[in-house]
Coordinates of C-alpha atoms in Angstrom, one line a residue:
M298 CA 31.5 -14.3 51.0
K299 CA 30.8 -17.8 52.6
R300 CA 32.2 -17.6 56.6
A301 CA 33.0 -20.8 58.2
L302 CA 33.4 -21.8 61.6
V303 CA 36.3 -24.3 62.7
T304 CA 36.5 -25.8 66.3
G305 CA 39.5 -26.1 67.2
I306 CA 41.4 -23.9 64.8
T307 CA 44.4 -24.7 66.8
G308 CA 45.4 -27.8 66.0
Q309 CA 47.3 -29.7 63.7
D310 CA 43.5 -30.0 60.9
G311 CA 42.6 -27.0 61.7
A312 CA 45.5 -24.5 61.3
Y313 CA 45.5 -26.2 57.8
L314 CA 41.5 -26.0 57.4
A315 CA 42.3 -22.2 58.3
E316 CA 44.5 -21.8 55.3
L317 CA 42.9 -23.6 53.3
L318 CA 39.8 -21.8 54.0
L319 CA 41.4 -18.2 53.3
E320 CA 43.0 -19.0 49.7
K321 CA 39.4 -20.1 49.0
G322 CA 37.7 -16.5 50.2
Y323 CA 36.0 -17.5 53.0
E324 CA 35.8 -14.9 56.2
V325 CA 36.8 -17.7 58.3
H326 CA 35.5 -17.4 61.8
G327 CA 37.6 -20.4 65.1
I328 CA 36.9 -20.6 68.7
I329 CA 39.9 -21.2 70.8
R330 CA 39.8 -22.8 74.1
R331 CA 41.2 -20.6 77.2
A332 CA 44.5 -21.6 78.4
S333 CA 46.3 -19.7 80.6
T334 CA 48.8 -19.7 78.0
F335 CA 49.0 -18.6 74.4
N336 CA 48.5 -21.7 72.0
T337 CA 48.4 -20.0 68.6
G338 CA 51.2 -21.2 67.3
R339 CA 49.9 -23.1 64.2
I340 CA 47.8 -19.9 63.4
D341 CA 50.1 -16.7 64.4
H342 CA 50.9 -16.7 60.6
I343 CA 47.3 -16.4 60.0
I344 CA 45.7 -14.5 63.3
N345 CA 45.1 -11.9 61.3
D346 CA 42.7 -12.8 59.0
L347 CA 40.7 -15.3 61.1
K348 CA 37.4 -14.0 63.3
L349 CA 39.2 -15.7 67.1
S350 CA 36.2 -16.8 70.1
H351 CA 37.1 -18.1 73.2
G352 CA 35.7 -20.7 74.6
D353 CA 34.8 -23.8 75.5
I354 CA 33.6 -26.5 73.8
T355 CA 31.4 -27.6 76.5
D356 CA 29.8 -24.5 77.4
G357 CA 26.6 -24.5 75.5
C358 CA 25.4 -20.8 76.2
F359 CA 28.4 -19.8 74.3
I360 CA 28.2 -21.8 71.2
A361 CA 24.4 -21.6 70.8
S362 CA 25.7 -17.6 70.6
T363 CA 28.6 -18.2 68.8
I364 CA 26.3 -19.9 66.3
L365 CA 23.3 -17.4 66.4
K366 CA 25.0 -13.8 66.4
T367 CA 26.2 -15.8 62.7
D368 CA 24.7 -17.2 60.0
F369 CA 27.8 -19.5 58.9
D370 CA 27.6 -21.2 55.9
E371 CA 29.5 -24.6 56.9
V372 CA 30.8 -25.6 60.6
Y373 CA 33.6 -27.9 60.6
H374 CA 34.1 -30.0 64.1
L375 CA 37.2 -30.4 64.7
A376 CA 38.1 -29.8 68.1
A377 CA 38.4 -32.8 70.5
Q378 CA 40.6 -34.7 72.8
S379 CA 42.3 -36.5 70.8
H380 CA 45.2 -38.6 71.8
V381 CA 44.5 -42.4 72.3
R382 CA 46.3 -43.4 75.1
V383 CA 45.4 -40.0 77.2
S384 CA 42.0 -41.2 76.9
F385 CA 42.1 -43.7 78.8
D386 CA 43.5 -41.9 81.8
N387 CA 41.1 -39.2 81.1
P388 CA 38.0 -40.8 79.9
V389 CA 35.0 -38.7 81.5
F390 CA 37.0 -35.8 80.3
T391 CA 37.6 -37.1 76.5
N392 CA 33.9 -37.9 76.0
D393 CA 32.4 -34.7 77.4
V394 CA 35.2 -32.9 75.2
T395 CA 35.1 -35.0 72.2
G396 CA 31.2 -36.7 72.3
T397 CA 29.3 -34.7 74.1
G398 CA 30.3 -30.9 72.7
T399 CA 29.4 -32.4 69.0
S400 CA 25.9 -33.0 70.5
I401 CA 26.0 -29.0 71.5
I402 CA 27.0 -27.9 68.2
L403 CA 24.9 -29.4 66.6
E404 CA 21.4 -28.9 68.8
S405 CA 22.8 -25.5 68.8
I406 CA 22.7 -25.3 64.7
R407 CA 19.1 -27.1 64.6
M408 CA 18.3 -23.9 67.5
S409 CA 19.8 -21.6 65.4
G410 CA 17.1 -21.9 62.4
N411 CA 19.6 -21.6 59.7
K412 CA 18.6 -24.5 57.9
N413 CA 21.4 -23.9 55.1
T414 CA 24.5 -24.6 57.3
R415 CA 26.2 -26.9 56.8
F416 CA 28.1 -29.2 59.1
Y417 CA 30.7 -31.3 59.2
F418 CA 32.3 -33.9 61.4
A419 CA 35.4 -34.7 62.4
G420 CA 35.5 -39.0 62.4
S421 CA 37.8 -41.4 63.1
S422 CA 39.5 -44.6 62.0
E423 CA 39.6 -45.7 65.9
M424 CA 36.0 -46.0 65.7
F425 CA 36.6 -49.7 64.3
G426 CA 39.3 -51.0 66.6
N427 CA 40.1 -54.2 65.7
S428 CA 37.3 -54.3 63.0
P429 CA 37.7 -56.9 59.3
S430 CA 40.2 -54.1 56.9
P431 CA 40.1 -53.3 54.7
Q432 CA 37.7 -50.8 56.6
R433 CA 35.0 -48.7 55.0
E434 CA 32.0 -47.1 55.4
D435 CA 29.8 -49.4 56.7
T436 CA 32.3 -51.9 58.0
P437 CA 30.6 -52.8 61.6
M438 CA 32.8 -49.8 64.1
I439 CA 33.9 -52.2 67.4
P440 CA 35.9 -48.8 69.0
Q441 CA 38.7 -50.2 71.5
S442 CA 39.5 -46.5 73.0
P443 CA 37.5 -43.9 75.1
Y444 CA 38.7 -41.7 72.3
G445 CA 37.1 -43.8 70.0
C446 CA 34.1 -44.5 72.0
A447 CA 34.1 -40.6 72.0
K448 CA 34.4 -40.2 68.1
C449 CA 31.2 -42.8 67.6
Y450 CA 28.8 -41.1 69.6
G451 CA 29.7 -38.2 67.4
Y452 CA 29.3 -39.7 64.4
W453 CA 25.6 -41.4 66.1
M454 CA 24.7 -38.2 66.6
T455 CA 25.6 -36.2 63.0
R456 CA 23.8 -39.2 61.5
N457 CA 20.6 -38.8 63.5
Y458 CA 20.6 -34.7 62.5
R459 CA 21.2 -35.8 59.5
E460 CA 18.3 -38.0 58.9
G461 CA 16.1 -36.6 61.9
Y462 CA 15.8 -32.7 60.5
G463 CA 17.3 -32.9 57.0
M464 CA 20.4 -30.9 58.2
H465 CA 23.6 -31.2 56.2
C466 CA 25.5 -33.0 57.7
S467 CA 28.8 -34.9 56.7
T468 CA 31.4 -36.8 58.5
G469 CA 34.5 -37.4 57.6
I470 CA 36.5 -40.8 59.0
L471 CA 39.4 -40.1 58.8
F472 CA 42.5 -42.6 59.5
N473 CA 45.8 -41.7 60.5
H474 CA 47.4 -38.2 59.2
E475 CA 50.4 -36.2 59.9
S476 CA 52.2 -32.8 59.4
P477 CA 54.9 -31.1 61.3
R478 CA 52.4 -29.2 62.7
R479 CA 51.4 -32.6 64.8
G480 CA 51.5 -32.6 68.3
E481 CA 54.8 -33.2 70.1
T482 CA 53.3 -36.2 72.0
F483 CA 52.3 -38.3 68.8
V484 CA 54.2 -40.9 67.8
T485 CA 54.9 -39.9 64.4
R486 CA 56.8 -36.4 65.5
K487 CA 57.8 -37.8 69.0
I488 CA 59.5 -40.0 66.2
S489 CA 60.6 -37.7 64.1
R490 CA 61.8 -34.8 66.5
A491 CA 63.8 -37.7 68.9
A492 CA 65.6 -39.3 65.5
A493 CA 66.8 -35.4 64.5
R494 CA 67.6 -34.8 68.1
I495 CA 69.6 -37.6 68.5
K496 CA 71.6 -37.2 65.0
L497 CA 72.5 -33.3 66.2
G498 CA 73.5 -35.2 69.7
L499 CA 70.8 -33.5 71.3
Q500 CA 68.9 -36.9 72.8
D501 CA 70.4 -40.1 73.5
E502 CA 67.7 -42.7 72.8
L503 CA 63.9 -43.3 72.7
Y504 CA 61.3 -45.1 75.1
L505 CA 58.0 -45.9 72.8
G506 CA 56.0 -48.8 73.4
N507 CA 54.0 -51.0 71.3
I508 CA 55.8 -50.1 67.6
E509 CA 54.3 -54.2 65.9
S510 CA 50.7 -51.7 64.9
F511 CA 49.5 -51.1 61.7
R512 CA 48.1 -47.8 60.8
D513 CA 47.0 -46.3 57.3
W514 CA 49.0 -42.7 57.8
G515 CA 48.5 -39.6 55.3
Y516 CA 49.5 -35.9 55.3
A517 CA 46.9 -33.9 56.5
P518 CA 47.2 -31.2 54.0
D519 CA 45.5 -33.6 52.0
Y520 CA 42.9 -34.7 54.1
V521 CA 41.3 -31.4 55.3
E522 CA 40.6 -30.8 52.1
A523 CA 38.6 -33.8 51.8
M524 CA 36.7 -31.9 54.6
W525 CA 35.8 -29.2 52.8
M526 CA 34.9 -31.2 49.8
M527 CA 32.6 -33.1 50.9
L528 CA 30.3 -29.8 52.6
Q529 CA 29.9 -28.8 48.4
Q530 CA 28.2 -31.9 48.0
D531 CA 24.4 -31.3 48.0
K532 CA 23.4 -34.5 49.7
P533 CA 25.2 -35.0 53.0
D534 CA 27.4 -37.9 53.6
D535 CA 29.9 -40.2 55.5
Y536 CA 33.3 -41.0 53.7
V537 CA 36.4 -42.9 54.9
I538 CA 39.4 -40.9 54.1
A539 CA 42.7 -43.1 53.6
T540 CA 45.6 -43.7 51.5
G541 CA 44.4 -47.2 51.4
E542 CA 48.0 -48.3 52.6
A543 CA 49.0 -49.4 55.7
H544 CA 52.3 -50.0 57.7
S545 CA 53.8 -50.5 61.1
V546 CA 55.7 -48.2 63.6
K547 CA 57.6 -49.9 63.0
E548 CA 58.7 -49.3 59.5
F549 CA 58.1 -46.0 60.5
L550 CA 61.0 -45.3 62.7
E551 CA 63.4 -47.4 60.3
K552 CA 62.7 -45.2 57.6
T553 CA 62.5 -42.4 60.4
F554 CA 66.3 -43.3 61.6
E555 CA 67.6 -44.1 58.4
H556 CA 66.5 -40.9 57.0
F557 CA 69.7 -39.6 59.3
G558 CA 72.0 -42.6 58.7
L559 CA 70.6 -44.3 61.9
D560 CA 69.6 -47.7 62.6
Y561 CA 66.6 -46.9 65.3
R562 CA 67.5 -50.2 67.0
D563 CA 70.7 -48.5 68.8
W564 CA 69.0 -45.8 70.3
V565 CA 64.9 -47.2 70.7
K566 CA 63.8 -48.2 74.1
I567 CA 60.3 -50.5 74.3
D568 CA 58.6 -49.1 77.9
P569 CA 55.4 -50.7 78.7
K570 CA 54.5 -47.5 80.3
Y571 CA 53.3 -46.2 76.9
F572 CA 50.8 -49.4 76.0
R573 CA 47.3 -49.1 75.9
P574 CA 44.8 -51.5 77.9
T575 CA 42.9 -52.7 74.7
E576 CA 45.1 -51.8 71.5
V577 CA 44.7 -51.5 67.5
N578 CA 46.4 -53.7 66.1
Y579 CA 45.3 -53.2 61.9
L580 CA 44.1 -50.0 60.8
L581 CA 43.7 -50.0 56.4
G582 CA 41.0 -47.7 55.0
D583 CA 39.3 -47.8 52.0
S584 CA 38.5 -44.5 50.5
T585 CA 36.8 -46.0 47.2
K586 CA 33.3 -44.1 47.5
A587 CA 35.0 -40.2 48.3
Q588 CA 37.7 -41.4 45.3
K589 CA 34.3 -41.5 43.3
D590 CA 32.2 -39.4 44.7
L591 CA 34.4 -36.4 46.1
G592 CA 36.9 -36.7 43.6
W593 CA 39.5 -37.1 46.2
K594 CA 42.7 -38.5 46.6
P595 CA 46.1 -37.8 48.8
R596 CA 48.8 -36.9 46.9
V597 CA 51.6 -37.4 49.4
T598 CA 52.9 -41.2 49.8
F599 CA 54.3 -42.4 52.7
N600 CA 57.8 -42.2 52.3
E601 CA 57.1 -37.9 51.4
L602 CA 55.4 -38.0 54.5
V603 CA 58.3 -39.5 56.4
D604 CA 61.0 -36.9 54.6
I605 CA 58.4 -34.4 55.5
M606 CA 58.8 -34.8 58.5
A607 CA 62.5 -35.8 59.3
K608 CA 63.6 -33.0 57.7
D609 CA 61.3 -30.0 58.9
A610 CA 62.4 -31.9 62.8
Y611 CA 65.6 -31.7 62.1
E612 CA 65.9 -28.2 61.4
N613 CA 63.6 -27.2 63.7
C614 CA 66.1 -29.1 66.3
S615 CA 69.1 -27.3 64.8
H616 CA 69.2 -24.2 67.2
R617 CA 68.3 -26.3 70.4
Q618 CA 70.6 -27.7 73.6
P619 CA 70.0 -30.6 74.6
I620 CA 67.6 -32.1 77.3

């Protein structure tokens, strides 16, 4: 039986990945950040099948001891301060968790002496910033946020350990991928939840920032499958994971509100406080390499994604009270 460690297991991607690994017969370990409230909602349905440890990704002693006491076949590093807008307010914390935390895990694996451990780093399309599109593995990285900068650091450290120590280290440069498990402060979930609440008479308006930016949006369960595929390859490498289609936030708005028979213009207001100091205007990924080398391709379309999130939001908001 293979053993896998997933950092960030309580997040959207971590929960889907844990399900996938369990289905494939893995013994799945996860690291959970110690908090004063329970934060396991996304994995409660499988929690008895997981081996969980409480700790901080920036605690070198904890990470080293976790990796040393178990011979992991695969380590999936998903933990991060993953909100781009929040990274402007907390740049040092973002760097500590998203950047330095990656170095701690890589060095712990190296020091363990287990040359068979395979490592996956969760890169991001935000590393490209406003570089020319479509963005591929060899596109220049020009990050436009502390989050993007921290992810670039993790990406280059992963490459350094692969090239310098011969470790099996791969990075998935994942473009935006959403699902009903996405955090409620992320724009897609914020939109679908607000539209459902407005339809139910539980909310009167929605405040957003820049709705003119374009993103390449896919479905999270499709993307975590690509993570697993990368670590099954004989040779480690870096892969862009994307749909190859760009859609604006405005289009996501339009289609979500249309799902409920509403016109978003009657309900949405633009608030400057949600704008970022530096904006990324257009992200469009080219996943040709992943499709060729891994045999991966996205299955859920943009319109299907909008409907999945809208339906789930309506079901989950139907029993709630007005705010």
